[in-house]
CSV table of N, CA and C in Angstrom, one decimal:
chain,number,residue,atom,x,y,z
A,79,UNK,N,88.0,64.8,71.6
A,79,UNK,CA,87.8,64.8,73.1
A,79,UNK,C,89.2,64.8,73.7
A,80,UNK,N,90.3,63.9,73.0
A,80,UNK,CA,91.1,64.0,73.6
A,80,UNK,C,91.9,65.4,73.3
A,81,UNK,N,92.0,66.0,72.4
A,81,UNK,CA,92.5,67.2,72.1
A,81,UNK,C,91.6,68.5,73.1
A,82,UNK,N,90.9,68.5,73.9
A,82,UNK,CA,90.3,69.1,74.4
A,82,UNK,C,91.2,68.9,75.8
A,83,UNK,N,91.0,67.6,76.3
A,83,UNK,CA,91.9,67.3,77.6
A,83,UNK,C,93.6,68.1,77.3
A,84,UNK,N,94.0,67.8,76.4
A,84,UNK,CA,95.7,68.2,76.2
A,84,UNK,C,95.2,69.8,76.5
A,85,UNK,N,94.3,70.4,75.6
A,85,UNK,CA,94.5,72.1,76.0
A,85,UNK,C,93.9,72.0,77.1
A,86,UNK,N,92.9,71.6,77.7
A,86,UNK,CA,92.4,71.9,79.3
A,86,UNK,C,94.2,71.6,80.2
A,87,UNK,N,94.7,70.9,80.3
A,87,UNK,CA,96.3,70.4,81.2
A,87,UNK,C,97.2,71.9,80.8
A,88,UNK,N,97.4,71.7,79.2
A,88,UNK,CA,98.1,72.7,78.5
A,88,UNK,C,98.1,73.9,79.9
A,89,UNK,N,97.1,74.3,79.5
A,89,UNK,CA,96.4,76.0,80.2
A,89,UNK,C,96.1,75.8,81.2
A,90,UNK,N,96.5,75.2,82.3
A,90,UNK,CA,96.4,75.0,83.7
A,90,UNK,C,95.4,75.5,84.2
A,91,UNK,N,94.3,74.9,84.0
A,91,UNK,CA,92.8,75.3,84.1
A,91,UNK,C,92.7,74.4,85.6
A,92,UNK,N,91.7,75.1,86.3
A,92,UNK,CA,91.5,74.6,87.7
A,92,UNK,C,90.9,73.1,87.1
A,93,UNK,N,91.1,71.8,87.9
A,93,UNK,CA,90.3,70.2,87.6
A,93,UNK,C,90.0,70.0,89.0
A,94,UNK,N,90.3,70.6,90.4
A,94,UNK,CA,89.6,70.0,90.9
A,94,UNK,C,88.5,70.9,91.8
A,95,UNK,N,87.9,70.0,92.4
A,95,UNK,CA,86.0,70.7,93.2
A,95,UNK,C,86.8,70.2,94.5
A,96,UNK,N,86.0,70.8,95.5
A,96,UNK,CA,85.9,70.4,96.6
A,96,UNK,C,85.2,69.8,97.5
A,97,UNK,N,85.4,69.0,98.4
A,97,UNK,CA,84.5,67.7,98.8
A,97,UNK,C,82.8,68.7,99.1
A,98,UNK,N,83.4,69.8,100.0
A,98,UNK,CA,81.9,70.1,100.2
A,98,UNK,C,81.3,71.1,99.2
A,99,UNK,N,81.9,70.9,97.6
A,99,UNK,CA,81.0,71.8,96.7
A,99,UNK,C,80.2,70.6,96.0
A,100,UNK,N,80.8,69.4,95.8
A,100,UNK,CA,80.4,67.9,95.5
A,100,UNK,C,79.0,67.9,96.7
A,101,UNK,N,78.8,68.3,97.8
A,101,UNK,CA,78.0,67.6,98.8
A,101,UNK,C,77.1,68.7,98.6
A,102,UNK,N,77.2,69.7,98.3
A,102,UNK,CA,76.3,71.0,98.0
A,102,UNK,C,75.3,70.8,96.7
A,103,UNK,N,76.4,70.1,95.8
A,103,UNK,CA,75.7,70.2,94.3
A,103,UNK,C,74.4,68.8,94.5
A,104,UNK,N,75.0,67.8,95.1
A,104,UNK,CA,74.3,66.2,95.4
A,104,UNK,C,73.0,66.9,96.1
A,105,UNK,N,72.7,67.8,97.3
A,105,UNK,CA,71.8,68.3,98.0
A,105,UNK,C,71.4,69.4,97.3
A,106,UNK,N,71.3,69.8,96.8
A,106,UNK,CA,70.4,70.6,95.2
A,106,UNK,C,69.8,70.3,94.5
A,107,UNK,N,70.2,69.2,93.5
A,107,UNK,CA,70.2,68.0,92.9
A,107,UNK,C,69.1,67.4,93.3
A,108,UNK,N,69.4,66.9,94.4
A,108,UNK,CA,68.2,66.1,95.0
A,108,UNK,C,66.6,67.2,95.6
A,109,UNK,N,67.2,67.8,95.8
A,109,UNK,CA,65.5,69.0,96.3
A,109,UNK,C,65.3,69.6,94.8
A,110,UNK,N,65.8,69.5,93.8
A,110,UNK,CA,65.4,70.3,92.7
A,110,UNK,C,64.4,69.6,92.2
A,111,UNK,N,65.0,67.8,92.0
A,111,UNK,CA,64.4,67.1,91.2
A,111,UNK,C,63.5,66.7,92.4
A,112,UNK,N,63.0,67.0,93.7
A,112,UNK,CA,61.4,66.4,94.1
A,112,UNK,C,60.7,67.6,93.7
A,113,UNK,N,61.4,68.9,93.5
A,113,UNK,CA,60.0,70.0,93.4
A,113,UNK,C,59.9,69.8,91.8
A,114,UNK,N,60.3,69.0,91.3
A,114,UNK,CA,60.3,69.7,89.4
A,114,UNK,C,59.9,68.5,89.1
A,115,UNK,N,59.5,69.0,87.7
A,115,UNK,CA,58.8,67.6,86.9
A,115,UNK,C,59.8,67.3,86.2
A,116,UNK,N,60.2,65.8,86.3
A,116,UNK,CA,61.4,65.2,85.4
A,116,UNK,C,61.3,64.9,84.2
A,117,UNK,N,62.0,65.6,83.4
A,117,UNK,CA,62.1,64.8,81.8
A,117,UNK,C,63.2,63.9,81.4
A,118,UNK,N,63.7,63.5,82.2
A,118,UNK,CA,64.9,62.6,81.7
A,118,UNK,C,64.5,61.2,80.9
A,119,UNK,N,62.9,61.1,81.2
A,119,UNK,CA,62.7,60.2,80.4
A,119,UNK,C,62.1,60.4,78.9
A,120,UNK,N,62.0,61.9,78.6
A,120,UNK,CA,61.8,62.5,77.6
A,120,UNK,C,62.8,63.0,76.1
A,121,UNK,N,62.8,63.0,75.4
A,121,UNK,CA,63.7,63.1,73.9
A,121,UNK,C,63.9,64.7,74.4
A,122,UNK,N,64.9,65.3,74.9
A,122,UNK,CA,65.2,66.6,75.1
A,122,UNK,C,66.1,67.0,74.1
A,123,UNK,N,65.9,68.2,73.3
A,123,UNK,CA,67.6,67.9,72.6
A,123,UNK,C,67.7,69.4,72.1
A,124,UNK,N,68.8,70.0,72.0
A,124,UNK,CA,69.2,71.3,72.5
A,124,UNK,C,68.8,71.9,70.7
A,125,UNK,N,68.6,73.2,71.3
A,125,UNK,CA,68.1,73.7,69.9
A,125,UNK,C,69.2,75.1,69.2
A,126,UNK,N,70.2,75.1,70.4
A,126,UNK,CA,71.4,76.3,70.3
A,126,UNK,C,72.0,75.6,69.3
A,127,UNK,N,72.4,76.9,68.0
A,127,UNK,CA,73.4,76.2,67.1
A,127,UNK,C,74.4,75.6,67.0
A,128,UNK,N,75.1,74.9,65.8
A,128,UNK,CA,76.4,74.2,66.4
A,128,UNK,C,77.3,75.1,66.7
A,129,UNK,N,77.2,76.4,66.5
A,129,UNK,CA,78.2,77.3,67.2
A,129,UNK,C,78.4,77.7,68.1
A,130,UNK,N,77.4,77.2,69.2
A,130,UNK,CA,77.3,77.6,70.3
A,130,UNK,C,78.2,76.9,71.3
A,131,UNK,N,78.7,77.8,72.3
A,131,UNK,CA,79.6,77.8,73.1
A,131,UNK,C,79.1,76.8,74.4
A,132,UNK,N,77.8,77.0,74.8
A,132,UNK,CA,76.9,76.3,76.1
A,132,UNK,C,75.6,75.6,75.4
A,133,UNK,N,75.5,74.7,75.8
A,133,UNK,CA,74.4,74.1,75.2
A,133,UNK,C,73.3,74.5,76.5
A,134,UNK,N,72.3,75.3,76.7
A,134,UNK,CA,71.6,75.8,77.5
A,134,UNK,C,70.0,76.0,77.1
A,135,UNK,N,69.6,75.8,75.7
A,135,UNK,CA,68.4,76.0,75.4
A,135,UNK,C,67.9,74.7,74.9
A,136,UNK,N,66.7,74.2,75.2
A,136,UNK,CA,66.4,72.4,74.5
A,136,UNK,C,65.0,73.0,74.4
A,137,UNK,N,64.7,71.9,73.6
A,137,UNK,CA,63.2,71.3,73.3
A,137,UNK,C,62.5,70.2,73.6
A,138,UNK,N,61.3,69.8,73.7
A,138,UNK,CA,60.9,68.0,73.4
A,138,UNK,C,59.7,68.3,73.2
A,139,UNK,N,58.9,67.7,71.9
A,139,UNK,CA,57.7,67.2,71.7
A,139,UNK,C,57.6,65.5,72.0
A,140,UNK,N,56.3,65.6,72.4
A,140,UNK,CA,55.4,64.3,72.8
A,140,UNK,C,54.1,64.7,72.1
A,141,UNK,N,54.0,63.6,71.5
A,141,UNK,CA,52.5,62.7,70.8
A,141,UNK,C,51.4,62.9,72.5
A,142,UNK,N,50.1,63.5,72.6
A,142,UNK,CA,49.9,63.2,74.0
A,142,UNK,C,48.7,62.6,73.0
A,143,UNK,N,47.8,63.0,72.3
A,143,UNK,CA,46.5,62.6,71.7
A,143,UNK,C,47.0,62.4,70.1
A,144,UNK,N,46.0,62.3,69.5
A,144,UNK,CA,45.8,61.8,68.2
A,144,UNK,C,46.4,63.0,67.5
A,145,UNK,N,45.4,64.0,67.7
A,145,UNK,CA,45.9,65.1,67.3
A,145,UNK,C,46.8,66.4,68.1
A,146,UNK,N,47.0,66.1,69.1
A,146,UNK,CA,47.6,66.9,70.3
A,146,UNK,C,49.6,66.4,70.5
A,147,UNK,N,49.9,67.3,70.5
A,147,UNK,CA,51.5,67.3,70.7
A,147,UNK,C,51.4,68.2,71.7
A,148,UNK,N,52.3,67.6,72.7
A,148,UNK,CA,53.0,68.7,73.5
A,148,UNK,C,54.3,69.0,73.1
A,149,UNK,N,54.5,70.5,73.4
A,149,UNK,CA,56.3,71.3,73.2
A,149,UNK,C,56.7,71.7,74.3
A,150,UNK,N,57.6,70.9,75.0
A,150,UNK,CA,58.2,71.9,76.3
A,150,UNK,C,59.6,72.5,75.8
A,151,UNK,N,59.8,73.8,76.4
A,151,UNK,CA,60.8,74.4,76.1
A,151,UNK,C,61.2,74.7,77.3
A,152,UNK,N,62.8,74.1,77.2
A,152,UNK,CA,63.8,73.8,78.9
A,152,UNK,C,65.0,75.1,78.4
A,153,UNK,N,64.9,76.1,79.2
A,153,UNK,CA,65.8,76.8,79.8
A,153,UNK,C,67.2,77.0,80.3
A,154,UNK,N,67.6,76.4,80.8
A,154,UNK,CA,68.6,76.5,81.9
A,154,UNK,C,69.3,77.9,82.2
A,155,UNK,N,68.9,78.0,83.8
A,155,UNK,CA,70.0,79.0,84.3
A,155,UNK,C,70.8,78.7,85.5
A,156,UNK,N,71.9,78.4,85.4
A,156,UNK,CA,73.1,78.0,85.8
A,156,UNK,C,73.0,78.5,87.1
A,157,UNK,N,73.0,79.6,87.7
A,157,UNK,CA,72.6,81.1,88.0
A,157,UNK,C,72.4,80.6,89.4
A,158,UNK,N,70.6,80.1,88.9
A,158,UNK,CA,69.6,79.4,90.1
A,158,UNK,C,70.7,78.4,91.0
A,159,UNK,N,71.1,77.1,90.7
A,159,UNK,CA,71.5,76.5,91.6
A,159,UNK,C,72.9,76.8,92.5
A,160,UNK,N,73.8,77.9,91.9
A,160,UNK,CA,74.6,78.5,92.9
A,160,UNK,C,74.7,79.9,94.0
A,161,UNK,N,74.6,79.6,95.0
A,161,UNK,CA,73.8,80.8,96.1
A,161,UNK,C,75.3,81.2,96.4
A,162,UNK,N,75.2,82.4,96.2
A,162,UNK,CA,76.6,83.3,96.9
A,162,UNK,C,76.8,83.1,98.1
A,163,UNK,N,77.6,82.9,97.7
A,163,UNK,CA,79.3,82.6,99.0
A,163,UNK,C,79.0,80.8,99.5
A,164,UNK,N,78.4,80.1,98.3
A,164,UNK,CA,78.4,78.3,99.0
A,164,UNK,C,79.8,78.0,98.7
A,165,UNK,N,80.0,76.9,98.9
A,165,UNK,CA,81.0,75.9,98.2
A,165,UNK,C,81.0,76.2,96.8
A,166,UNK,N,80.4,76.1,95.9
A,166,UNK,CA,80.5,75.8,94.8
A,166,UNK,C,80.2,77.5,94.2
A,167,UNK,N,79.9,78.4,94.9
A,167,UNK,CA,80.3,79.3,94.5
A,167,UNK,C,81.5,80.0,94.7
A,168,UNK,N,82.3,79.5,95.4
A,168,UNK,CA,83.9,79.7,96.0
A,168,UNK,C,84.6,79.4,94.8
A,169,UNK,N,84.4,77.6,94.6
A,169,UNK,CA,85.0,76.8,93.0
A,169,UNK,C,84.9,77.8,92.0
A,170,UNK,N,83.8,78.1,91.7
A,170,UNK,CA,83.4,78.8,90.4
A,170,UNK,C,84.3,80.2,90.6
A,171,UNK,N,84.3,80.7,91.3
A,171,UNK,CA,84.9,82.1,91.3
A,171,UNK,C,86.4,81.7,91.3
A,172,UNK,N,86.9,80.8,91.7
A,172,UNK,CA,88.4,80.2,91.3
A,172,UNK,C,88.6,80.5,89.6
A,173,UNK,N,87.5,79.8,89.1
A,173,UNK,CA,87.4,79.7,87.3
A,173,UNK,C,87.3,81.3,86.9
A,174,UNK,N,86.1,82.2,87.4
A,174,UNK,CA,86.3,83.6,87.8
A,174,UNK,C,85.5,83.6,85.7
A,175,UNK,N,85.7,82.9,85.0
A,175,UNK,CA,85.2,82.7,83.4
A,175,UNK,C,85.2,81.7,82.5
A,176,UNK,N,83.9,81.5,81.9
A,176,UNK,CA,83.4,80.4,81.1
A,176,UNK,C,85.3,80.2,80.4
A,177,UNK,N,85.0,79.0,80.2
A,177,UNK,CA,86.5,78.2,79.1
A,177,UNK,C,86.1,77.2,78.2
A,178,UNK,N,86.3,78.0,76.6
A,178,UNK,CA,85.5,77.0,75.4
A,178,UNK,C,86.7,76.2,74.9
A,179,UNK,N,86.7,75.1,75.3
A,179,UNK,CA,87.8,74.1,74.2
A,179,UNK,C,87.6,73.8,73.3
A,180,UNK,N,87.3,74.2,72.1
A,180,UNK,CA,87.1,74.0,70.6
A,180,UNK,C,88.4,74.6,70.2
């Protein structure tokens, strides 16, 4: 972890957001999680290999009956919650590309 922070400094990588991409992400955030069903209280856990660069694909089974399991399979696309030209698509285009510290 800490060897990750020394190359992120190293390589003068952008560290900071801006107040109103912070206030954009908190108001997303909040309207995403009233329309969606929450699993945060669910065993989610990512099914991308250890080589993988973004951890973006997960799973969770639940016991619902005796003999009944449910499988949800979680997605993520990054994509959805930044709308061109917000705050936080300003920040991001600063970065302009993904950066793996391994």
């Amino acid at each position: 972890r800490l060897r990750g922070l020394s190359i992120h400094t190293e390589s003068s990588l952008p560290t900071k957001f801006t107040t109103q991409s912070f206030i954009q992400l908190g108001e997303t955030f909040r309207e995403e999680v009233a329309k969606r069903k929450d699993f945060r209280k669910e065993c989610v856990f990512s099914i991308d290999p250890s080589t993988a660069k973004d951890l973006d694909d997960a799973l969770h089974v639940r016991k619902v009956d005796e003999d009944v399991y449910e499988v949800g399979v979680h997605i993520a696309d990054v994509s959805y919650f930044v709308q061109a030209g917000s705050a936080l698509d300003e920040v991001a285009s600063q970065r302009a590309t993904s950066v793996y510290l391994v």
